[in-house]
Amino acid sequence: MPEVICLRPLEDFANAGVVPPRALSIRAMAPESRELAEAMRSAEALVMPAVGPALATELFAGSAIRLVQVTGAGVDRVDGAGLARLGIAVAGVPGSSALAVAEYVVATAVALLRFLPGSTAAIRAGDYENVRDRMIRCGLSQLAGLTVGVVGYGIIGQATARQCAALGANVILCDPAIDREDGVELGELLATADIVTLHVPLQDGTRGMIGAAEIGLMKPDAILVNAARGGIVDEAALAEALEAGQIGGAVVDVYSREPPAPENPLLNVNAAGARRLILTPHIAGVTRQAWASLFAEAWDNVSRVLLQGEPARNVTNGAAG
């Protein structure tokens, strides 16, 4: 019976109504377990969540692992190129959470457009008239008629564009993979969009792609949404822009280090910046429906390789496994 190591709690699958294949011998372990390296000597696949500490390539040397299956779209917890040299395939699940992320982008952007953060606390404190007057004077807006700039036009970017367009927004795109006539350069998108939403993977070419200079191109009332990966946005530059009122607001679901350290600039913005900032703990793609779909697809891929002898789907590092 093929052995599989799973670095996420098995109850996650049960809670989503997904039953891992019974023909596999599955051992749940914590990534920091001292027994992990030894267990990998006989296990043929490693199943892991997209979020968590990086796993060193050296851990896989001498192992029997043929497939690293990530239960999510992001595969940056491992060095894909390094594992490819060891003949280990790395696979993700690129589309199952697309609608969940798209809904998150719309919901949080609209929350900032309506200045919703903070209103509950103000009303509970008896400040109803003042907070209502302040919200109206700030210029409440709806999504229809605004321009949404989608950076990265993969499956999630496409779903986000469709959701925004369905609500009446004008959508512009930036992605080197699309035709020139269908997209714009990043600088033009930043200068034009009322809402900028990021949907690119964390790679050498995208690390730090939104820094002080790029934020400086944005409209003073524009909103930046990062539900992609931490490290794409310069957190210090974003915090400074929020404090200075340089942009209208920001939504951050991902961080350069997770969980973010207490000294993270986004956790220490002043009161003015905090009113225009929504922070969430990397849950943009987490819904019951999305998890059920991606868990099922992940285990199907493991079965495909270990039980059916077929090549893995959605391999990101070019290895056959």
PDB file of C-alpha atoms in Angstrom:
ATOM      1  CA  MET A   1       0.000   0.000   0.000  1.00  0.00           C
ATOM      2  CA  PRO A   2       1.616   3.306  -1.062  1.00  0.00           C
ATOM      3  CA  GLU A   3       2.567   5.565   1.838  1.00  0.00           C
ATOM      4  CA  VAL A   4       1.623   9.242   1.965  1.00  0.00           C
ATOM      5  CA  ILE A   5       2.628  11.876   4.506  1.00  0.00           C
ATOM      6  CA  CYS A   6       0.040  14.578   5.108  1.00  0.00           C
ATOM      7  CA  LEU A   7       1.125  17.848   6.714  1.00  0.00           C
ATOM      8  CA  ARG A   8      -2.383  19.092   7.314  1.00  0.00           C
ATOM      9  CA  PRO A   9      -4.723  17.663   9.975  1.00  0.00           C
ATOM     10  CA  LEU A  10      -6.884  14.855   8.630  1.00  0.00           C
ATOM     11  CA  GLU A  11      -9.921  16.422  10.297  1.00  0.00           C
ATOM     12  CA  ASP A  12      -9.675  19.248   7.746  1.00  0.00           C
ATOM     13  CA  PHE A  13     -10.698  16.768   5.067  1.00  0.00           C
ATOM     14  CA  ALA A  14     -13.423  15.219   7.201  1.00  0.00           C
ATOM     15  CA  ASN A  15     -14.862  18.645   7.994  1.00  0.00           C
ATOM     16  CA  ALA A  16     -15.047  19.370   4.269  1.00  0.00           C
ATOM     17  CA  GLY A  17     -16.756  16.045   3.566  1.00  0.00           C
ATOM     18  CA  VAL A  18     -13.745  14.625   1.715  1.00  0.00           C
ATOM     19  CA  VAL A  19     -12.512  11.077   2.373  1.00  0.00           C
ATOM     20  CA  PRO A  20      -8.878  10.410   1.367  1.00  0.00           C
ATOM     21  CA  PRO A  21      -8.368   7.254  -0.728  1.00  0.00           C
ATOM     22  CA  ARG A  22      -8.546   4.144   1.442  1.00  0.00           C
ATOM     23  CA  ALA A  23      -6.017   2.395  -0.781  1.00  0.00           C
ATOM     24  CA  LEU A  24      -3.323   4.754   0.533  1.00  0.00           C
ATOM     25  CA  SER A  25      -1.529   4.487   3.855  1.00  0.00           C
ATOM     26  CA  ILE A  26      -1.756   8.071   5.110  1.00  0.00           C
ATOM     27  CA  ARG A  27       0.243   9.391   8.045  1.00  0.00           C
ATOM     28  CA  ALA A  28      -0.562  12.849   9.375  1.00  0.00           C
ATOM     29  CA  MET A  29       2.452  14.732  10.708  1.00  0.00           C
ATOM     30  CA  ALA A  30       3.410  18.245  11.733  1.00  0.00           C
ATOM     31  CA  PRO A  31       5.993  19.934   9.478  1.00  0.00           C
ATOM     32  CA  GLU A  32       8.262  20.478  12.473  1.00  0.00           C
ATOM     33  CA  SER A  33       8.158  16.803  13.517  1.00  0.00           C
ATOM     34  CA  ARG A  34      11.560  15.266  14.143  1.00  0.00           C
ATOM     35  CA  GLU A  35      10.273  12.069  12.548  1.00  0.00           C
ATOM     36  CA  LEU A  36       9.403  13.716   9.240  1.00  0.00           C
ATOM     37  CA  ALA A  37      12.714  13.116   7.464  1.00  0.00           C
ATOM     38  CA  GLU A  38      12.735   9.457   8.454  1.00  0.00           C
ATOM     39  CA  ALA A  39       9.115   8.967   7.389  1.00  0.00           C
ATOM     40  CA  MET A  40       9.892  10.488   3.991  1.00  0.00           C
ATOM     41  CA  ARG A  41      12.353   7.694   3.276  1.00  0.00           C
ATOM     42  CA  SER A  42       9.479   5.318   2.574  1.00  0.00           C
ATOM     43  CA  ALA A  43       6.604   7.659   1.678  1.00  0.00           C
ATOM     44  CA  GLU A  44       5.989   8.295  -2.013  1.00  0.00           C
ATOM     45  CA  ALA A  45       3.924  11.468  -1.732  1.00  0.00           C
ATOM     46  CA  LEU A  46       3.737  14.478   0.547  1.00  0.00           C
ATOM     47  CA  VAL A  47       0.447  16.367   0.878  1.00  0.00           C
ATOM     48  CA  MET A  48       0.737  19.851   2.372  1.00  0.00           C
ATOM     49  CA  PRO A  49      -1.252  23.084   2.735  1.00  0.00           C
ATOM     50  CA  ALA A  50      -0.241  26.098   0.693  1.00  0.00           C
ATOM     51  CA  VAL A  51       0.271  28.177   3.831  1.00  0.00           C
ATOM     52  CA  GLY A  52       3.032  27.478   6.326  1.00  0.00           C
ATOM     53  CA  PRO A  53       6.803  27.443   6.792  1.00  0.00           C
ATOM     54  CA  ALA A  54       9.039  26.604   3.865  1.00  0.00           C
ATOM     55  CA  LEU A  55      10.406  23.079   3.593  1.00  0.00           C
ATOM     56  CA  ALA A  56      14.110  22.819   2.796  1.00  0.00           C
ATOM     57  CA  THR A  57      15.044  20.914  -0.344  1.00  0.00           C
ATOM     58  CA  GLU A  58      17.626  18.994   1.682  1.00  0.00           C
ATOM     59  CA  LEU A  59      14.753  17.352   3.537  1.00  0.00           C
ATOM     60  CA  PHE A  60      13.793  15.525   0.336  1.00  0.00           C
ATOM     61  CA  ALA A  61      17.272  14.245  -0.544  1.00  0.00           C
ATOM     62  CA  GLY A  62      17.349  10.474  -0.179  1.00  0.00           C
ATOM     63  CA  SER A  63      13.580  10.281   0.282  1.00  0.00           C
ATOM     64  CA  ALA A  64      11.143   8.137  -1.693  1.00  0.00           C
ATOM     65  CA  ILE A  65       8.911  11.138  -2.391  1.00  0.00           C
ATOM     66  CA  ARG A  66       7.759  11.324  -6.013  1.00  0.00           C
ATOM     67  CA  LEU A  67       5.030  13.937  -5.650  1.00  0.00           C
ATOM     68  CA  VAL A  68       4.507  16.996  -3.472  1.00  0.00           C
ATOM     69  CA  GLN A  69       0.810  17.782  -3.650  1.00  0.00           C
ATOM     70  CA  VAL A  70      -0.183  21.197  -2.341  1.00  0.00           C
ATOM     71  CA  THR A  71      -3.806  21.621  -1.283  1.00  0.00           C
ATOM     72  CA  GLY A  72      -4.004  25.086  -2.794  1.00  0.00           C
ATOM     73  CA  ALA A  73      -2.800  27.219  -5.668  1.00  0.00           C
ATOM     74  CA  GLY A  74       0.443  28.569  -4.187  1.00  0.00           C
ATOM     75  CA  VAL A  75       3.456  26.273  -4.238  1.00  0.00           C
ATOM     76  CA  ASP A  76       6.090  28.616  -2.819  1.00  0.00           C
ATOM     77  CA  ARG A  77       6.639  26.600   0.378  1.00  0.00           C
ATOM     78  CA  VAL A  78       9.069  24.413  -1.565  1.00  0.00           C
ATOM     79  CA  ASP A  79      11.812  25.089  -4.097  1.00  0.00           C
ATOM     80  CA  GLY A  80      10.269  23.709  -7.258  1.00  0.00           C
ATOM     81  CA  ALA A  81      13.496  23.850  -9.247  1.00  0.00           C
ATOM     82  CA  GLY A  82      15.426  22.126  -6.481  1.00  0.00           C
ATOM     83  CA  LEU A  83      12.864  19.345  -6.232  1.00  0.00           C
ATOM     84  CA  ALA A  84      12.817  18.968 -10.020  1.00  0.00           C
ATOM     85  CA  ARG A  85      16.523  18.182  -9.878  1.00  0.00           C
ATOM     86  CA  LEU A  86      15.629  15.378  -7.470  1.00  0.00           C
ATOM     87  CA  GLY A  87      12.953  14.122  -9.845  1.00  0.00           C
ATOM     88  CA  ILE A  88      10.108  15.189  -7.548  1.00  0.00           C
ATOM     89  CA  ALA A  89       6.992  16.719  -9.092  1.00  0.00           C
ATOM     90  CA  VAL A  90       5.284  19.640  -7.341  1.00  0.00           C
ATOM     91  CA  ALA A  91       1.572  20.049  -8.041  1.00  0.00           C
ATOM     92  CA  GLY A  92      -1.021  22.556  -6.885  1.00  0.00           C
ATOM     93  CA  VAL A  93      -4.762  22.999  -7.245  1.00  0.00           C
ATOM     94  CA  PRO A  94      -5.003  26.216  -9.244  1.00  0.00           C
ATOM     95  CA  GLY A  95      -8.698  26.890  -9.687  1.00  0.00           C
ATOM     96  CA  SER A  96     -10.815  25.518  -6.875  1.00  0.00           C
ATOM     97  CA  SER A  97     -10.713  28.651  -4.732  1.00  0.00           C
ATOM     98  CA  ALA A  98     -11.075  31.118  -7.609  1.00  0.00           C
ATOM     99  CA  LEU A  99     -14.673  32.088  -6.912  1.00  0.00           C
ATOM    100  CA  ALA A 100     -14.023  32.334  -3.175  1.00  0.00           C
ATOM    101  CA  VAL A 101     -11.123  34.729  -3.751  1.00  0.00           C
ATOM    102  CA  ALA A 102     -13.128  36.750  -6.272  1.00  0.00           C
ATOM    103  CA  GLU A 103     -15.983  37.145  -3.779  1.00  0.00           C
ATOM    104  CA  TYR A 104     -13.487  38.183  -1.101  1.00  0.00           C
ATOM    105  CA  VAL A 105     -12.023  40.881  -3.350  1.00  0.00           C
ATOM    106  CA  VAL A 106     -15.451  42.304  -4.146  1.00  0.00           C
ATOM    107  CA  ALA A 107     -16.684  42.112  -0.545  1.00  0.00           C
ATOM    108  CA  THR A 108     -13.665  43.776   1.037  1.00  0.00           C
ATOM    109  CA  ALA A 109     -13.284  46.431  -1.657  1.00  0.00           C
ATOM    110  CA  VAL A 110     -16.951  47.380  -1.293  1.00  0.00           C
ATOM    111  CA  ALA A 111     -16.531  47.463   2.493  1.00  0.00           C
ATOM    112  CA  LEU A 112     -13.831  50.113   2.060  1.00  0.00           C
ATOM    113  CA  LEU A 113     -15.796  51.985  -0.603  1.00  0.00           C
ATOM    114  CA  ARG A 114     -18.632  52.271   1.938  1.00  0.00           C
ATOM    115  CA  PHE A 115     -16.264  52.995   4.871  1.00  0.00           C
ATOM    116  CA  LEU A 116     -17.739  50.078   6.821  1.00  0.00           C
ATOM    117  CA  PRO A 117     -14.720  49.228   9.031  1.00  0.00           C
ATOM    118  CA  GLY A 118     -15.199  50.926  12.365  1.00  0.00           C
ATOM    119  CA  SER A 119     -18.866  51.852  11.979  1.00  0.00           C
ATOM    120  CA  THR A 120     -20.118  49.068  14.256  1.00  0.00           C
ATOM    121  CA  ALA A 121     -17.830  50.101  17.103  1.00  0.00           C
ATOM    122  CA  ALA A 122     -18.779  53.765  16.662  1.00  0.00           C
ATOM    123  CA  ILE A 123     -22.513  53.036  16.768  1.00  0.00           C
ATOM    124  CA  ARG A 124     -22.127  50.748  19.783  1.00  0.00           C
ATOM    125  CA  ALA A 125     -20.280  53.603  21.486  1.00  0.00           C
ATOM    126  CA  GLY A 126     -23.243  55.937  20.904  1.00  0.00           C
ATOM    127  CA  ASP A 127     -21.632  57.907  18.090  1.00  0.00           C
ATOM    128  CA  TYR A 128     -24.347  57.204  15.504  1.00  0.00           C
ATOM    129  CA  GLU A 129     -24.891  60.752  14.195  1.00  0.00           C
ATOM    130  CA  ASN A 130     -21.205  61.614  13.983  1.00  0.00           C
ATOM    131  CA  VAL A 131     -20.159  58.406  12.277  1.00  0.00           C
ATOM    132  CA  ARG A 132     -23.019  58.659   9.772  1.00  0.00           C
ATOM    133  CA  ASP A 133     -22.107  62.240   8.942  1.00  0.00           C
ATOM    134  CA  ARG A 134     -18.428  61.343   8.641  1.00  0.00           C
ATOM    135  CA  MET A 135     -19.127  58.394   6.334  1.00  0.00           C
ATOM    136  CA  ILE A 136     -21.335  60.464   4.037  1.00  0.00           C
ATOM    137  CA  ARG A 137     -18.824  63.330   3.883  1.00  0.00           C
ATOM    138  CA  CYS A 138     -16.101  60.865   2.900  1.00  0.00           C
ATOM    139  CA  GLY A 139     -18.019  60.103  -0.289  1.00  0.00           C
ATOM    140  CA  LEU A 140     -19.563  56.639  -0.198  1.00  0.00           C
ATOM    141  CA  SER A 141     -19.173  54.824  -3.500  1.00  0.00           C
ATOM    142  CA  GLN A 142     -20.469  51.717  -5.236  1.00  0.00           C
ATOM    143  CA  LEU A 143     -18.532  49.387  -7.486  1.00  0.00           C
ATOM    144  CA  ALA A 144     -20.585  50.054 -10.616  1.00  0.00           C
ATOM    145  CA  GLY A 145     -18.881  52.573 -12.863  1.00  0.00           C
ATOM    146  CA  LEU A 146     -15.491  52.295 -11.184  1.00  0.00           C
ATOM    147  CA  THR A 147     -12.401  50.906 -12.889  1.00  0.00           C
ATOM    148  CA  VAL A 148     -10.951  47.708 -11.439  1.00  0.00           C
ATOM    149  CA  GLY A 149      -7.389  46.835 -12.405  1.00  0.00           C
ATOM    150  CA  VAL A 150      -6.664  43.102 -12.282  1.00  0.00           C
ATOM    151  CA  VAL A 151      -2.942  42.290 -12.106  1.00  0.00           C
ATOM    152  CA  GLY A 152      -2.469  38.665 -13.137  1.00  0.00           C
ATOM    153  CA  TYR A 153      -5.030  37.032 -15.392  1.00  0.00           C
ATOM    154  CA  GLY A 154      -4.868  33.394 -14.391  1.00  0.00           C
ATOM    155  CA  ILE A 155      -7.873  31.430 -13.171  1.00  0.00           C
ATOM    156  CA  ILE A 156      -8.343  33.571 -10.053  1.00  0.00           C
ATOM    157  CA  GLY A 157      -7.763  36.832 -11.906  1.00  0.00           C
ATOM    158  CA  GLN A 158     -10.310  35.823 -14.518  1.00  0.00           C
ATOM    159  CA  ALA A 159     -12.909  34.944 -11.867  1.00  0.00           C
ATOM    160  CA  THR A 160     -12.326  38.279 -10.155  1.00  0.00           C
ATOM    161  CA  ALA A 161     -12.668  40.176 -13.417  1.00  0.00           C
ATOM    162  CA  ARG A 162     -15.967  38.432 -14.157  1.00  0.00           C
ATOM    163  CA  GLN A 163     -17.392  39.192 -10.713  1.00  0.00           C
ATOM    164  CA  CYS A 164     -16.435  42.860 -10.921  1.00  0.00           C
ATOM    165  CA  ALA A 165     -17.773  43.223 -14.455  1.00  0.00           C
ATOM    166  CA  ALA A 166     -21.049  41.584 -13.428  1.00  0.00           C
ATOM    167  CA  LEU A 167     -21.511  44.343 -10.844  1.00  0.00           C
ATOM    168  CA  GLY A 168     -20.971  47.063 -13.417  1.00  0.00           C
ATOM    169  CA  ALA A 169     -17.271  47.822 -13.004  1.00  0.00           C
ATOM    170  CA  ASN A 170     -14.964  48.590 -15.901  1.00  0.00           C
ATOM    171  CA  VAL A 171     -12.157  46.014 -15.843  1.00  0.00           C
ATOM    172  CA  ILE A 172      -8.623  46.524 -17.139  1.00  0.00           C
ATOM    173  CA  LEU A 173      -5.948  43.835 -17.137  1.00  0.00           C
ATOM    174  CA  CYS A 174      -2.189  43.558 -16.745  1.00  0.00           C
ATOM    175  CA  ASP A 175      -0.539  40.236 -17.527  1.00  0.00           C
ATOM    176  CA  PRO A 176       2.370  39.555 -19.892  1.00  0.00           C
ATOM    177  CA  ALA A 177       0.603  36.372 -21.034  1.00  0.00           C
ATOM    178  CA  ILE A 178      -2.336  38.195 -22.637  1.00  0.00           C
ATOM    179  CA  ASP A 179      -2.402  40.007 -25.978  1.00  0.00           C
ATOM    180  CA  ARG A 180      -1.297  43.635 -25.967  1.00  0.00           C
ATOM    181  CA  GLU A 181      -4.671  44.851 -27.209  1.00  0.00           C
ATOM    182  CA  ASP A 182      -6.406  43.151 -24.284  1.00  0.00           C
ATOM    183  CA  GLY A 183      -4.149  44.477 -21.534  1.00  0.00           C
ATOM    184  CA  VAL A 184      -2.198  47.479 -20.315  1.00  0.00           C
ATOM    185  CA  GLU A 185       1.193  48.006 -18.715  1.00  0.00           C
ATOM    186  CA  LEU A 186       1.367  47.962 -14.922  1.00  0.00           C
ATOM    187  CA  GLY A 187       2.068  51.679 -14.651  1.00  0.00           C
ATOM    188  CA  GLU A 188      -0.973  52.558 -16.740  1.00  0.00           C
ATOM    189  CA  LEU A 189      -3.174  50.215 -14.718  1.00  0.00           C
ATOM    190  CA  LEU A 190      -2.017  51.690 -11.412  1.00  0.00           C
ATOM    191  CA  ALA A 191      -2.644  55.232 -12.601  1.00  0.00           C
ATOM    192  CA  THR A 192      -6.082  54.424 -14.015  1.00  0.00           C
ATOM    193  CA  ALA A 193      -7.742  51.982 -11.633  1.00  0.00           C
ATOM    194  CA  ASP A 194      -9.954  52.873  -8.693  1.00  0.00           C
ATOM    195  CA  ILE A 195      -9.347  49.388  -7.289  1.00  0.00           C
ATOM    196  CA  VAL A 196      -6.149  47.422  -7.915  1.00  0.00           C
ATOM    197  CA  THR A 197      -6.344  43.710  -7.130  1.00  0.00           C
ATOM    198  CA  LEU A 198      -3.300  41.429  -7.293  1.00  0.00           C
ATOM    199  CA  HIS A 199      -3.465  37.837  -8.525  1.00  0.00           C
ATOM    200  CA  VAL A 200       0.104  36.863  -9.390  1.00  0.00           C
ATOM    201  CA  PRO A 201       2.241  34.076  -7.884  1.00  0.00           C
ATOM    202  CA  LEU A 202       5.243  34.904  -5.723  1.00  0.00           C
ATOM    203  CA  GLN A 203       8.255  34.523  -7.992  1.00  0.00           C
ATOM    204  CA  ASP A 204      11.517  36.354  -8.532  1.00  0.00           C
ATOM    205  CA  GLY A 205       9.796  38.611 -11.063  1.00  0.00           C
ATOM    206  CA  THR A 206       6.895  39.517  -8.771  1.00  0.00           C
ATOM    207  CA  ARG A 207       8.635  39.843  -5.421  1.00  0.00           C
ATOM    208  CA  GLY A 208       8.357  43.486  -4.374  1.00  0.00           C
ATOM    209  CA  MET A 209       6.553  44.424  -7.610  1.00  0.00           C
ATOM    210  CA  ILE A 210       4.357  46.915  -5.718  1.00  0.00           C
ATOM    211  CA  GLY A 211       6.654  49.294  -3.867  1.00  0.00           C
ATOM    212  CA  ALA A 212       6.685  52.984  -3.016  1.00  0.00           C
ATOM    213  CA  ALA A 213       7.110  54.047  -6.645  1.00  0.00           C
ATOM    214  CA  GLU A 214       4.205  51.908  -7.838  1.00  0.00           C
ATOM    215  CA  ILE A 215       1.937  53.016  -4.987  1.00  0.00           C
ATOM    216  CA  GLY A 216       2.840  56.585  -5.886  1.00  0.00           C
ATOM    217  CA  LEU A 217       1.260  56.066  -9.302  1.00  0.00           C
ATOM    218  CA  MET A 218      -2.125  55.176  -7.819  1.00  0.00           C
ATOM    219  CA  LYS A 219      -5.038  57.575  -7.458  1.00  0.00           C
ATOM    220  CA  PRO A 220      -5.290  59.220  -4.022  1.00  0.00           C
ATOM    221  CA  ASP A 221      -8.630  57.493  -3.402  1.00  0.00           C
ATOM    222  CA  ALA A 222      -7.701  54.128  -4.946  1.00  0.00           C
ATOM    223  CA  ILE A 223      -7.876  50.842  -3.057  1.00  0.00           C
ATOM    224  CA  LEU A 224      -5.196  48.130  -3.215  1.00  0.00           C
ATOM    225  CA  VAL A 225      -6.218  44.503  -2.577  1.00  0.00           C
ATOM    226  CA  ASN A 226      -3.591  41.802  -2.055  1.00  0.00           C
ATOM    227  CA  ALA A 227      -5.092  38.338  -1.760  1.00  0.00           C
ATOM    228  CA  ALA A 228      -2.243  36.769  -3.752  1.00  0.00           C
ATOM    229  CA  ARG A 229       0.982  36.277  -1.814  1.00  0.00           C
ATOM    230  CA  GLY A 230       2.947  38.169   0.796  1.00  0.00           C
ATOM    231  CA  GLY A 231       6.180  39.594  -0.556  1.00  0.00           C
ATOM    232  CA  ILE A 232       4.529  41.001  -3.670  1.00  0.00           C
ATOM    233  CA  VAL A 233       3.788  44.283  -1.873  1.00  0.00           C
ATOM    234  CA  ASP A 234       6.320  46.314   0.113  1.00  0.00           C
ATOM    235  CA  GLU A 235       4.521  46.382   3.462  1.00  0.00           C
ATOM    236  CA  ALA A 236       6.458  49.357   4.820  1.00  0.00           C
ATOM    237  CA  ALA A 237       5.697  51.423   1.720  1.00  0.00           C
ATOM    238  CA  LEU A 238       2.020  50.510   1.919  1.00  0.00           C
ATOM    239  CA  ALA A 239       1.812  51.412   5.602  1.00  0.00           C
ATOM    240  CA  GLU A 240       3.473  54.757   4.933  1.00  0.00           C
ATOM    241  CA  ALA A 241       1.063  55.494   2.075  1.00  0.00           C
ATOM    242  CA  LEU A 242      -1.946  54.701   4.269  1.00  0.00           C
ATOM    243  CA  GLU A 243      -0.714  56.917   7.088  1.00  0.00           C
ATOM    244  CA  ALA A 244      -0.075  59.788   4.692  1.00  0.00           C
ATOM    245  CA  GLY A 245      -3.456  59.432   2.982  1.00  0.00           C
ATOM    246  CA  GLN A 246      -1.654  58.767  -0.285  1.00  0.00           C
ATOM    247  CA  ILE A 247      -4.181  56.081  -1.294  1.00  0.00           C
ATOM    248  CA  GLY A 248      -7.782  55.494  -0.324  1.00  0.00           C
ATOM    249  CA  GLY A 249      -7.342  52.157   1.397  1.00  0.00           C
ATOM    250  CA  ALA A 250      -5.935  48.655   1.325  1.00  0.00           C
ATOM    251  CA  VAL A 251      -7.006  45.080   1.909  1.00  0.00           C
ATOM    252  CA  VAL A 252      -4.270  42.653   2.944  1.00  0.00           C
ATOM    253  CA  ASP A 253      -4.850  38.916   3.306  1.00  0.00           C
ATOM    254  CA  VAL A 254      -1.243  37.748   2.906  1.00  0.00           C
ATOM    255  CA  TYR A 255       2.016  38.806   4.517  1.00  0.00           C
ATOM    256  CA  SER A 256       5.745  38.561   3.911  1.00  0.00           C
ATOM    257  CA  ARG A 257       5.890  36.430   7.048  1.00  0.00           C
ATOM    258  CA  GLU A 258       2.895  34.491   8.340  1.00  0.00           C
ATOM    259  CA  PRO A 259       1.743  35.041  10.935  1.00  0.00           C
ATOM    260  CA  PRO A 260       2.949  38.658  10.689  1.00  0.00           C
ATOM    261  CA  ALA A 261       5.434  39.704  13.342  1.00  0.00           C
ATOM    262  CA  PRO A 262       4.341  42.330  15.890  1.00  0.00           C
ATOM    263  CA  GLU A 263       6.697  44.815  14.265  1.00  0.00           C
ATOM    264  CA  ASN A 264       5.099  44.417  10.820  1.00  0.00           C
ATOM    265  CA  PRO A 265       4.402  47.990   9.627  1.00  0.00           C
ATOM    266  CA  LEU A 266       0.825  47.119   8.701  1.00  0.00           C
ATOM    267  CA  LEU A 267       0.104  46.169  12.308  1.00  0.00           C
ATOM    268  CA  ASN A 268       1.390  49.523  13.490  1.00  0.00           C
ATOM    269  CA  VAL A 269      -0.232  52.093  11.218  1.00  0.00           C
ATOM    270  CA  ASN A 270      -1.657  55.201  12.858  1.00  0.00           C
ATOM    271  CA  ALA A 271      -5.369  55.668  13.501  1.00  0.00           C
ATOM    272  CA  ALA A 272      -5.975  57.419  10.191  1.00  0.00           C
ATOM    273  CA  GLY A 273      -4.348  54.591   8.260  1.00  0.00           C
ATOM    274  CA  ALA A 274      -6.083  51.884  10.272  1.00  0.00           C
ATOM    275  CA  ARG A 275      -9.505  53.245   9.312  1.00  0.00           C
ATOM    276  CA  ARG A 276      -8.685  52.551   5.672  1.00  0.00           C
ATOM    277  CA  LEU A 277      -7.117  49.126   6.186  1.00  0.00           C
ATOM    278  CA  ILE A 278      -8.658  45.655   6.316  1.00  0.00           C
ATOM    279  CA  LEU A 279      -6.387  42.853   7.529  1.00  0.00           C
ATOM    280  CA  THR A 280      -7.398  39.185   7.308  1.00  0.00           C
ATOM    281  CA  PRO A 281      -5.447  35.983   8.129  1.00  0.00           C
ATOM    282  CA  HIS A 282      -4.914  34.437   4.663  1.00  0.00           C
ATOM    283  CA  ILE A 283      -8.505  33.281   4.273  1.00  0.00           C
ATOM    284  CA  ALA A 284      -9.526  34.815   0.933  1.00  0.00           C
ATOM    285  CA  GLY A 285      -9.807  31.389  -0.668  1.00  0.00           C
ATOM    286  CA  VAL A 286     -11.089  29.556   2.394  1.00  0.00           C
ATOM    287  CA  THR A 287     -14.732  28.546   2.186  1.00  0.00           C
ATOM    288  CA  ARG A 288     -16.411  25.202   2.827  1.00  0.00           C
ATOM    289  CA  GLN A 289     -17.168  24.872  -0.860  1.00  0.00           C
ATOM    290  CA  ALA A 290     -13.669  25.783  -2.023  1.00  0.00           C
ATOM    291  CA  TRP A 291     -11.982  23.458   0.445  1.00  0.00           C
ATOM    292  CA  ALA A 292     -14.206  20.531  -0.507  1.00  0.00           C
ATOM    293  CA  SER A 293     -13.329  21.015  -4.161  1.00  0.00           C
ATOM    294  CA  LEU A 294      -9.598  21.518  -3.765  1.00  0.00           C
ATOM    295  CA  PHE A 295      -9.185  18.691  -1.225  1.00  0.00           C
ATOM    296  CA  ALA A 296     -10.979  16.262  -3.533  1.00  0.00           C
ATOM    297  CA  GLU A 297      -8.872  17.350  -6.498  1.00  0.00           C
ATOM    298  CA  ALA A 298      -5.644  17.084  -4.498  1.00  0.00           C
ATOM    299  CA  TRP A 299      -6.341  13.512  -3.376  1.00  0.00           C
ATOM    300  CA  ASP A 300      -7.462  12.587  -6.877  1.00  0.00           C
ATOM    301  CA  ASN A 301      -4.072  13.712  -8.150  1.00  0.00           C
ATOM    302  CA  VAL A 302      -2.231  11.667  -5.526  1.00  0.00           C
ATOM    303  CA  SER A 303      -4.297   8.609  -6.473  1.00  0.00           C
ATOM    304  CA  ARG A 304      -3.597   9.262 -10.130  1.00  0.00           C
ATOM    305  CA  VAL A 305       0.159   9.027  -9.531  1.00  0.00           C
ATOM    306  CA  LEU A 306       0.453   6.368  -6.827  1.00  0.00           C
ATOM    307  CA  LEU A 307      -2.474   4.075  -7.636  1.00  0.00           C
ATOM    308  CA  GLN A 308      -3.051   4.494 -11.366  1.00  0.00           C
ATOM    309  CA  GLY A 309       0.511   5.104 -12.526  1.00  0.00           C
ATOM    310  CA  GLU A 310      -0.502   8.232 -14.424  1.00  0.00           C
ATOM    311  CA  PRO A 311       1.421  11.527 -14.535  1.00  0.00           C
ATOM    312  CA  ALA A 312       0.324  14.201 -12.079  1.00  0.00           C
ATOM    313  CA  ARG A 313      -1.863  17.072 -13.196  1.00  0.00           C
ATOM    314  CA  ASN A 314      -1.083  20.741 -12.547  1.00  0.00           C
ATOM    315  CA  VAL A 315       2.648  20.161 -12.113  1.00  0.00           C
ATOM    316  CA  THR A 316       4.400  23.489 -11.607  1.00  0.00           C
ATOM    317  CA  ASN A 317       8.076  22.521 -11.776  1.00  0.00           C
ATOM    318  CA  GLY A 318       8.229  20.379 -14.919  1.00  0.00           C
ATOM    319  CA  ALA A 319       9.181  17.161 -13.120  1.00  0.00           C
ATOM    320  CA  ALA A 320       7.514  13.888 -14.033  1.00  0.00           C
ATOM    321  CA  GLY A 321       7.559  12.498 -10.504  1.00  0.00           C
TER     322      GLY A 321
END
